[in-house]
Amino acid sequence: MPRSWKIGFGIFFLVVLALTFLEANEPEPLNMNVSYSGKDKIPLGTFAFFESWKNTREIKEINQPPFEFLAKEELPEGIYFFLNDYVVFDDNELNKVLDWVNRGNTVFISAGYIGKNLLDTLNLEVRTDLRNTDFKSRPGLKLKNNRENFRLNFDIEALTFTKIDSLEHNILGTAVFSDKPSEEKPNFVQTSFGKGIIFVHTTPEAFSNYFLLQEQNYRYVETALTYLDPDKTLWWDNYYKSGKSFYSSPLYYLLGNKPLKWAYYFVILATVLYLIFQGKRRQRPIPIVKTLENKTYDYTRNISNLYLEQNRYREMTLKKIELFLDHIRSQYRLSTQELNSDFEEKLMAKSGNNETETQELFKKIRQLKAQENISKEEFLQLTRAIGSFKNTKNGRTGINA
């Protein structure tokens, strides 16, 4: 190898080594994936909020859809708390939720996208506001009973209400896009529904780890939660979560245990190797081809039974004679066109039968062929005579006729 090639390969190897080192030591980028799970510590998880809140009140986690949870015979009571980047109920599920609220319970929904069927039921309309300059959308958050402006330090698509009925809805909070009061848009409303209450909040980022751990932002959440009755049981929804806090797949538990995970990988590897090597060594199976069955006997039996059932003894007699003559032609090589005395002498010589039996047999054959009607007894007599003739051994030829 030329020296210049060696130098080039050496430089290339050092560059790859340096890039690998830099990549290995580079800090992991901030994970801004949406979760809202109470067990996630990523910026948009809610570990800090959930852990601090459950120390102050009774919280029960729900890992099933609301339709199943609210279909029990003994309905639970309390506050159903939904927190996610989206909450969309189908019509049947929404009816279950609304019926539960109508019984005197409370639903709190904080989501960046809310199903249209729920908004229509509550007579609400929403839109996305992007009003900040410099390509940023970081609105402040204010509450009715706490006019402090809490700032978001990351960009969001702020969802605000554009249709509010002051008789039906109580505005509890706003999103602030500038210092002007006219630029404050409602993002947190309370609505009475039957005997219960529905809270709708459109900025779930306010409950995230990233927001709560910035300065004094935790006071925003504390104030927002004062509207919820502390004596009621709070049902924390884990089903409508972008980041699941529970896993129903057995594979998750399998891969979560290191020994089981490696055992699982080895099983997959062994299966692949078996398919590669065993598949090459083993020949394809040779299919079993069944030989064709001789149906002549069954066919003959069926035809004979048909003739017997119909008492067609003349047809059976003629068939019997034809088969006997065919036997003579194939066995003794004699022509059967004329059954005369010359034919009988040749047949006696080849078959070994005596003259009397041979002459009586063919006399009987000529007689039956000329008859119009043949009885069963005559047919049986002919059959026995032909059988006796065939069973006679030919001493000269050694052929068993």
Short mmCIF file of C-alpha atoms in Angstrom, two decimals:
data_model
loop_
_atom_site.label_atom_id
_atom_site.label_comp_id
_atom_site.label_asym_id
_atom_site.label_seq_id
_atom_site.Cartn_x
_atom_site.Cartn_y
_atom_site.Cartn_z
CA MET A 1 0.00 0.00 0.00
CA PRO A 2 1.44 3.43 -0.92
CA ARG A 3 2.57 5.66 1.93
CA SER A 4 0.03 8.38 1.02
CA TRP A 5 -2.81 5.86 1.42
CA LYS A 6 -1.58 4.90 4.85
CA ILE A 7 -1.49 8.56 5.90
CA GLY A 8 -5.02 9.10 4.53
CA PHE A 9 -6.39 6.07 6.39
CA GLY A 10 -4.66 7.23 9.56
CA ILE A 11 -6.22 10.70 9.33
CA PHE A 12 -9.64 9.20 8.58
CA PHE A 13 -9.37 6.88 11.60
CA LEU A 14 -8.40 9.77 13.89
CA VAL A 15 -11.33 11.89 12.63
CA VAL A 16 -13.80 9.06 13.27
CA LEU A 17 -12.28 8.50 16.73
CA ALA A 18 -12.55 12.22 17.55
CA LEU A 19 -16.16 12.42 16.37
CA THR A 20 -17.05 9.34 18.42
CA PHE A 21 -15.47 10.86 21.51
CA LEU A 22 -17.27 14.16 21.04
CA GLU A 23 -20.60 12.42 20.46
CA ALA A 24 -20.17 10.25 23.53
CA ASN A 25 -19.39 13.22 25.76
CA GLU A 26 -22.01 15.59 24.38
CA PRO A 27 -24.81 16.22 26.89
CA GLU A 28 -28.15 14.78 25.96
CA PRO A 29 -30.52 17.31 24.36
CA LEU A 30 -33.46 18.50 26.39
CA ASN A 31 -36.34 16.08 25.96
CA MET A 32 -39.35 18.22 25.09
CA ASN A 33 -41.63 15.31 24.26
CA VAL A 34 -45.19 15.73 25.53
CA SER A 35 -46.13 13.37 28.35
CA TYR A 36 -48.17 14.84 31.24
CA SER A 37 -47.72 11.55 33.07
CA GLY A 38 -47.40 11.83 36.83
CA LYS A 39 -44.36 9.54 36.71
CA ASP A 40 -42.37 11.40 34.03
CA LYS A 41 -39.62 13.81 35.12
CA ILE A 42 -39.05 15.24 31.64
CA PRO A 43 -39.91 18.95 31.15
CA LEU A 44 -43.44 18.23 29.91
CA GLY A 45 -44.11 15.51 32.46
CA THR A 46 -46.03 16.23 35.66
CA PHE A 47 -43.99 14.39 38.29
CA ALA A 48 -43.43 17.51 40.44
CA PHE A 49 -47.09 18.54 40.30
CA PHE A 50 -48.49 15.04 40.95
CA GLU A 51 -46.13 14.15 43.80
CA SER A 52 -46.64 17.45 45.62
CA TRP A 53 -50.41 17.43 45.14
CA LYS A 54 -51.01 13.87 46.36
CA ASN A 55 -49.40 14.85 49.69
CA THR A 56 -52.22 17.33 50.30
CA ARG A 57 -55.31 15.31 49.29
CA GLU A 58 -56.61 11.86 48.41
CA ILE A 59 -55.82 10.97 44.77
CA LYS A 60 -56.79 7.71 43.06
CA GLU A 61 -55.32 6.82 39.68
CA ILE A 62 -57.56 5.51 36.88
CA ASN A 63 -55.90 3.38 34.18
CA GLN A 64 -59.01 2.65 32.10
CA PRO A 65 -61.08 4.77 29.71
CA PRO A 66 -63.82 6.90 31.31
CA PHE A 67 -66.53 4.89 29.52
CA GLU A 68 -65.50 1.75 31.41
CA PHE A 69 -64.79 3.54 34.69
CA LEU A 70 -68.19 5.25 34.71
CA ALA A 71 -70.07 2.11 33.64
CA LYS A 72 -69.90 0.52 37.10
CA GLU A 73 -73.06 -0.25 39.02
CA GLU A 74 -71.90 1.78 42.01
CA LEU A 75 -70.67 5.04 40.49
CA PRO A 76 -67.82 6.77 42.31
CA GLU A 77 -68.16 10.34 43.42
CA GLY A 78 -65.69 13.21 43.44
CA ILE A 79 -63.55 15.06 40.90
CA TYR A 80 -62.39 13.53 37.60
CA PHE A 81 -59.11 15.23 36.61
CA PHE A 82 -57.96 15.13 32.95
CA LEU A 83 -54.56 16.59 32.05
CA ASN A 84 -53.00 16.06 28.62
CA ASP A 85 -52.11 17.82 25.39
CA TYR A 86 -55.45 16.57 23.99
CA VAL A 87 -58.67 15.20 25.47
CA VAL A 88 -61.24 13.95 22.96
CA PHE A 89 -64.22 11.88 24.07
CA ASP A 90 -66.38 10.00 21.60
CA ASP A 91 -70.12 10.67 21.83
CA ASN A 92 -70.95 7.66 24.02
CA GLU A 93 -68.10 8.39 26.41
CA LEU A 94 -69.01 12.07 26.59
CA ASN A 95 -72.59 11.15 27.52
CA LYS A 96 -71.24 8.99 30.37
CA VAL A 97 -69.05 11.85 31.64
CA LEU A 98 -71.82 14.45 31.41
CA ASP A 99 -74.31 12.16 33.14
CA TRP A 100 -71.79 11.65 35.93
CA VAL A 101 -71.35 15.44 36.29
CA ASN A 102 -75.10 15.93 36.27
CA ARG A 103 -75.29 13.76 39.42
CA GLY A 104 -73.34 16.43 41.34
CA ASN A 105 -69.71 15.59 40.52
CA THR A 106 -66.88 17.68 39.07
CA VAL A 107 -64.75 17.30 35.93
CA PHE A 108 -61.54 19.27 35.44
CA ILE A 109 -60.06 19.22 31.92
CA SER A 110 -56.76 20.88 31.03
CA ALA A 111 -55.77 20.22 27.41
CA GLY A 112 -54.31 22.02 24.41
CA TYR A 113 -56.90 20.39 22.18
CA ILE A 114 -60.45 19.58 23.29
CA GLY A 115 -63.05 17.57 21.39
CA LYS A 116 -65.58 19.61 19.43
CA ASN A 117 -68.53 17.64 20.83
CA LEU A 118 -67.67 18.77 24.36
CA LEU A 119 -67.16 22.39 23.29
CA ASP A 120 -70.49 22.39 21.46
CA THR A 121 -72.24 20.94 24.51
CA LEU A 122 -70.81 23.70 26.72
CA ASN A 123 -71.47 26.36 24.05
CA LEU A 124 -67.78 27.27 23.78
CA GLU A 125 -65.55 28.14 20.84
CA VAL A 126 -61.74 28.24 20.79
CA ARG A 127 -58.91 29.40 18.59
CA THR A 128 -55.12 29.34 18.60
CA ASP A 129 -53.41 32.67 19.38
CA LEU A 130 -49.84 33.43 18.24
CA ARG A 131 -49.48 37.11 19.08
CA ASN A 132 -45.97 37.53 20.37
CA THR A 133 -43.30 38.97 18.14
CA ASP A 134 -39.84 37.62 17.22
CA PHE A 135 -41.43 34.34 16.13
CA LYS A 136 -42.12 33.47 19.75
CA SER A 137 -45.34 32.51 21.44
CA ARG A 138 -44.84 32.75 25.19
CA PRO A 139 -48.00 34.20 26.74
CA GLY A 140 -48.32 35.02 30.41
CA LEU A 141 -50.93 33.39 32.60
CA LYS A 142 -53.24 35.18 35.03
CA LEU A 143 -55.97 34.02 37.37
CA LYS A 144 -59.07 35.84 38.51
CA ASN A 145 -58.20 35.67 42.20
CA ASN A 146 -54.46 36.21 41.62
CA ARG A 147 -53.59 38.95 39.12
CA GLU A 148 -49.89 38.11 39.12
CA ASN A 149 -48.56 37.48 35.59
CA PHE A 150 -46.86 34.08 35.39
CA ARG A 151 -44.60 33.82 32.33
CA LEU A 152 -43.99 30.74 30.21
CA ASN A 153 -40.33 30.30 29.26
CA PHE A 154 -41.01 28.16 26.20
CA ASP A 155 -43.13 28.52 23.08
CA ILE A 156 -46.65 27.09 23.00
CA GLU A 157 -49.70 27.30 20.78
CA ALA A 158 -51.99 29.19 23.15
CA LEU A 159 -55.59 28.03 22.93
CA THR A 160 -58.12 30.63 24.09
CA PHE A 161 -61.90 30.95 24.16
CA THR A 162 -63.52 33.22 21.60
CA LYS A 163 -67.16 32.61 22.59
CA ILE A 164 -68.11 33.12 26.24
CA ASP A 165 -71.60 33.52 27.70
CA SER A 166 -71.30 35.40 30.95
CA LEU A 167 -74.54 33.83 32.16
CA GLU A 168 -73.29 30.28 31.61
CA HIS A 169 -69.54 30.58 32.07
CA ASN A 170 -67.38 32.03 34.81
CA ILE A 171 -63.95 33.17 33.56
CA LEU A 172 -61.31 32.06 36.07
CA GLY A 173 -58.11 32.77 34.13
CA THR A 174 -56.65 34.42 31.04
CA ALA A 175 -53.68 34.21 28.69
CA VAL A 176 -51.77 37.48 28.46
CA PHE A 177 -50.21 38.48 25.12
CA SER A 178 -49.15 42.05 25.98
CA ASP A 179 -49.47 44.64 28.70
CA LYS A 180 -52.81 45.81 27.32
CA PRO A 181 -55.93 44.52 29.12
CA SER A 182 -57.61 44.04 25.74
CA GLU A 183 -54.96 41.46 24.84
CA GLU A 184 -55.99 39.15 27.69
CA LYS A 185 -57.98 36.18 26.37
CA PRO A 186 -59.82 33.68 28.57
CA ASN A 187 -58.20 30.26 28.84
CA PHE A 188 -59.81 28.93 32.05
CA VAL A 189 -63.58 28.81 32.54
CA GLN A 190 -66.06 27.23 34.93
CA THR A 191 -69.45 25.95 33.75
CA SER A 192 -72.34 24.56 35.76
CA PHE A 193 -73.86 21.42 34.31
CA GLY A 194 -76.87 19.97 36.06
CA LYS A 195 -75.92 19.47 39.70
CA GLY A 196 -72.18 19.42 38.94
CA ILE A 197 -69.38 21.62 37.62
CA ILE A 198 -67.04 21.40 34.61
CA PHE A 199 -63.73 23.27 34.55
CA VAL A 200 -62.07 23.73 31.15
CA HIS A 201 -58.44 24.91 31.05
CA THR A 202 -56.58 25.21 27.74
CA THR A 203 -52.95 25.56 28.90
CA PRO A 204 -51.82 22.17 30.28
CA GLU A 205 -48.19 23.34 30.11
CA ALA A 206 -48.91 25.26 33.35
CA PHE A 207 -48.89 21.92 35.23
CA SER A 208 -45.65 20.66 33.68
CA ASN A 209 -42.34 20.21 35.51
CA TYR A 210 -40.67 22.87 33.39
CA PHE A 211 -43.22 25.57 34.29
CA LEU A 212 -43.61 24.71 38.00
CA LEU A 213 -39.88 24.73 38.71
CA GLN A 214 -39.39 28.22 37.23
CA GLU A 215 -39.31 31.00 39.83
CA GLN A 216 -42.66 31.30 41.69
CA ASN A 217 -44.83 29.68 39.02
CA TYR A 218 -46.06 27.02 41.44
CA ARG A 219 -48.36 29.70 42.91
CA TYR A 220 -50.36 29.69 39.64
CA VAL A 221 -51.19 26.02 40.05
CA GLU A 222 -51.91 26.40 43.77
CA THR A 223 -54.39 29.18 43.04
CA ALA A 224 -56.04 27.34 40.14
CA LEU A 225 -56.62 24.27 42.30
CA THR A 226 -58.34 26.22 45.06
CA TYR A 227 -61.56 25.98 43.01
CA LEU A 228 -61.62 22.22 43.60
CA ASP A 229 -63.26 20.91 46.77
CA PRO A 230 -60.41 19.46 48.92
CA ASP A 231 -62.79 17.07 50.72
CA LYS A 232 -63.81 15.20 47.57
CA THR A 233 -61.93 12.21 46.20
CA LEU A 234 -59.86 13.14 43.15
CA TRP A 235 -59.76 10.61 40.31
CA TRP A 236 -56.55 11.15 38.32
CA ASP A 237 -56.90 10.02 34.69
CA ASN A 238 -53.98 7.95 33.40
CA TYR A 239 -55.73 6.82 30.21
CA TYR A 240 -55.75 10.08 28.28
CA LYS A 241 -52.01 10.63 28.52
CA SER A 242 -49.52 11.05 25.71
CA GLY A 243 -46.96 9.44 28.01
CA LYS A 244 -48.51 6.35 29.55
CA SER A 245 -47.94 5.82 33.25
CA PHE A 246 -48.98 2.18 32.93
CA TYR A 247 -48.04 -0.46 30.37
CA SER A 248 -50.34 -3.28 29.38
CA SER A 249 -47.85 -5.03 27.09
CA PRO A 250 -46.06 -8.07 28.62
CA LEU A 251 -43.08 -7.17 26.43
CA TYR A 252 -42.55 -4.01 28.47
CA TYR A 253 -42.02 -6.01 31.65
CA LEU A 254 -39.87 -8.53 29.79
CA LEU A 255 -37.53 -5.88 28.42
CA GLY A 256 -37.54 -4.00 31.71
CA ASN A 257 -35.68 -6.87 33.42
CA LYS A 258 -32.08 -7.19 32.23
CA PRO A 259 -31.71 -11.02 32.54
CA LEU A 260 -35.08 -11.58 30.89
CA LYS A 261 -34.26 -9.09 28.17
CA TRP A 262 -31.02 -10.88 27.21
CA ALA A 263 -32.77 -14.25 27.37
CA TYR A 264 -35.39 -12.88 24.99
CA TYR A 265 -32.71 -11.64 22.58
CA PHE A 266 -30.89 -15.00 22.68
CA VAL A 267 -34.14 -16.83 21.88
CA ILE A 268 -34.68 -14.60 18.85
CA LEU A 269 -31.05 -15.11 17.71
CA ALA A 270 -31.28 -18.89 18.16
CA THR A 271 -34.54 -18.97 16.19
CA VAL A 272 -32.98 -17.03 13.31
CA LEU A 273 -29.91 -19.30 13.23
CA TYR A 274 -32.13 -22.39 13.29
CA LEU A 275 -34.16 -21.12 10.35
CA ILE A 276 -30.99 -20.31 8.38
CA PHE A 277 -29.05 -23.54 8.90
CA GLN A 278 -31.80 -26.11 9.50
CA GLY A 279 -33.76 -24.79 6.54
CA LYS A 280 -30.79 -25.43 4.21
CA ARG A 281 -29.99 -28.96 5.47
CA ARG A 282 -33.48 -30.40 5.42
CA GLN A 283 -34.86 -31.46 2.05
CA ARG A 284 -38.33 -30.71 1.00
CA PRO A 285 -40.70 -33.57 1.88
CA ILE A 286 -41.66 -35.79 -1.03
CA PRO A 287 -45.43 -35.87 -1.33
CA ILE A 288 -47.10 -39.29 -1.17
CA VAL A 289 -48.89 -40.05 -4.42
CA LYS A 290 -51.54 -42.70 -4.03
CA THR A 291 -51.71 -45.33 -6.77
CA LEU A 292 -54.83 -45.45 -8.84
CA GLU A 293 -57.27 -48.07 -7.59
CA ASN A 294 -58.61 -50.77 -9.89
CA LYS A 295 -62.34 -50.19 -9.92
CA THR A 296 -63.12 -52.99 -12.41
CA TYR A 297 -64.32 -55.39 -9.74
CA ASP A 298 -66.55 -52.77 -8.09
CA TYR A 299 -67.92 -51.74 -11.45
CA THR A 300 -68.69 -55.34 -12.45
CA ARG A 301 -70.31 -56.07 -9.11
CA ASN A 302 -72.52 -53.00 -9.34
CA ILE A 303 -73.62 -53.84 -12.90
CA SER A 304 -74.36 -57.45 -12.00
CA ASN A 305 -76.37 -56.37 -8.97
CA LEU A 306 -78.33 -54.04 -11.21
CA TYR A 307 -79.16 -56.87 -13.61
CA LEU A 308 -80.11 -59.18 -10.76
CA GLU A 309 -82.43 -56.64 -9.19
CA GLN A 310 -84.19 -56.17 -12.55
CA ASN A 311 -84.31 -59.95 -13.36
CA ARG A 312 -82.57 -59.39 -16.68
CA TYR A 313 -81.17 -62.90 -16.95
CA ARG A 314 -80.96 -62.95 -20.74
CA GLU A 315 -78.65 -59.90 -20.78
CA MET A 316 -76.56 -61.45 -18.03
CA THR A 317 -76.36 -64.75 -19.91
CA LEU A 318 -75.20 -63.05 -23.11
CA LYS A 319 -72.58 -61.07 -21.12
CA LYS A 320 -71.45 -64.30 -19.49
CA ILE A 321 -71.08 -65.97 -22.91
CA GLU A 322 -69.17 -62.99 -24.33
CA LEU A 323 -66.74 -63.06 -21.42
CA PHE A 324 -66.26 -66.81 -21.81
CA LEU A 325 -65.54 -66.48 -25.54
CA ASP A 326 -63.10 -63.64 -24.79
CA HIS A 327 -61.37 -65.98 -22.32
CA ILE A 328 -61.02 -68.62 -25.05
CA ARG A 329 -59.59 -66.10 -27.49
CA SER A 330 -56.99 -64.77 -25.05
CA GLN A 331 -56.17 -68.09 -23.35
CA TYR A 332 -56.13 -70.52 -26.29
CA ARG A 333 -55.65 -68.20 -29.26
CA LEU A 334 -58.71 -69.52 -31.09
CA SER A 335 -61.22 -67.66 -33.23
CA THR A 336 -64.78 -67.69 -31.86
CA GLN A 337 -66.60 -66.39 -34.93
CA GLU A 338 -68.02 -69.84 -35.74
CA LEU A 339 -68.76 -72.24 -32.91
CA ASN A 340 -68.79 -75.40 -35.06
CA SER A 341 -67.41 -78.91 -34.65
CA ASP A 342 -63.98 -77.94 -35.94
CA PHE A 343 -63.75 -75.20 -33.27
CA GLU A 344 -64.83 -77.67 -30.57
CA GLU A 345 -62.14 -80.20 -31.54
CA LYS A 346 -59.40 -77.54 -31.41
CA LEU A 347 -60.66 -76.28 -28.04
CA MET A 348 -60.78 -79.81 -26.59
CA ALA A 349 -57.24 -80.39 -27.72
CA LYS A 350 -55.92 -77.23 -26.09
CA SER A 351 -58.02 -77.15 -22.93
CA GLY A 352 -57.93 -80.86 -22.02
CA ASN A 353 -61.70 -81.10 -21.58
CA ASN A 354 -63.45 -84.25 -22.81
CA GLU A 355 -65.64 -84.33 -25.86
CA THR A 356 -68.96 -84.81 -24.07
CA GLU A 357 -68.57 -81.83 -21.71
CA THR A 358 -67.35 -79.58 -24.47
CA GLN A 359 -70.14 -80.45 -26.89
CA GLU A 360 -72.84 -80.10 -24.20
CA LEU A 361 -71.47 -76.70 -23.09
CA PHE A 362 -71.52 -75.18 -26.58
CA LYS A 363 -74.84 -76.78 -27.39
CA LYS A 364 -76.18 -75.01 -24.32
CA ILE A 365 -74.55 -71.75 -25.40
CA ARG A 366 -76.10 -71.90 -28.90
CA GLN A 367 -79.48 -72.76 -27.41
CA LEU A 368 -79.46 -69.88 -24.90
CA LYS A 369 -78.34 -67.33 -27.49
CA ALA A 370 -81.35 -68.27 -29.59
CA GLN A 371 -83.85 -68.03 -26.70
CA GLU A 372 -85.86 -64.85 -26.05
CA ASN A 373 -86.37 -65.54 -22.36
CA ILE A 374 -83.90 -67.11 -19.99
CA SER A 375 -84.69 -68.16 -16.45
CA LYS A 376 -82.56 -67.79 -13.38
CA GLU A 377 -81.98 -71.58 -13.21
CA GLU A 378 -80.73 -71.67 -16.81
CA PHE A 379 -78.34 -68.78 -16.09
CA LEU A 380 -76.96 -70.54 -13.00
CA GLN A 381 -76.53 -73.83 -14.92
CA LEU A 382 -74.52 -72.06 -17.60
CA THR A 383 -72.40 -70.33 -14.98
CA ARG A 384 -71.55 -73.65 -13.30
CA ALA A 385 -70.75 -75.30 -16.65
CA ILE A 386 -68.40 -72.50 -17.68
CA GLY A 387 -66.74 -72.61 -14.26
CA SER A 388 -66.22 -76.35 -14.53
CA PHE A 389 -64.77 -75.98 -18.01
CA LYS A 390 -62.26 -73.30 -16.87
CA ASN A 391 -61.12 -75.27 -13.86
CA THR A 392 -60.04 -78.26 -15.96
CA LYS A 393 -56.21 -78.37 -16.13
CA ASN A 394 -54.46 -78.70 -19.45
CA GLY A 395 -51.91 -81.42 -18.90
CA ARG A 396 -50.03 -80.67 -22.08
CA THR A 397 -49.59 -76.93 -21.63
CA GLY A 398 -49.57 -76.65 -17.81
CA ILE A 399 -51.84 -73.66 -17.97
CA ASN A 400 -54.43 -73.27 -15.22
CA ALA A 401 -57.44 -72.07 -17.13
#
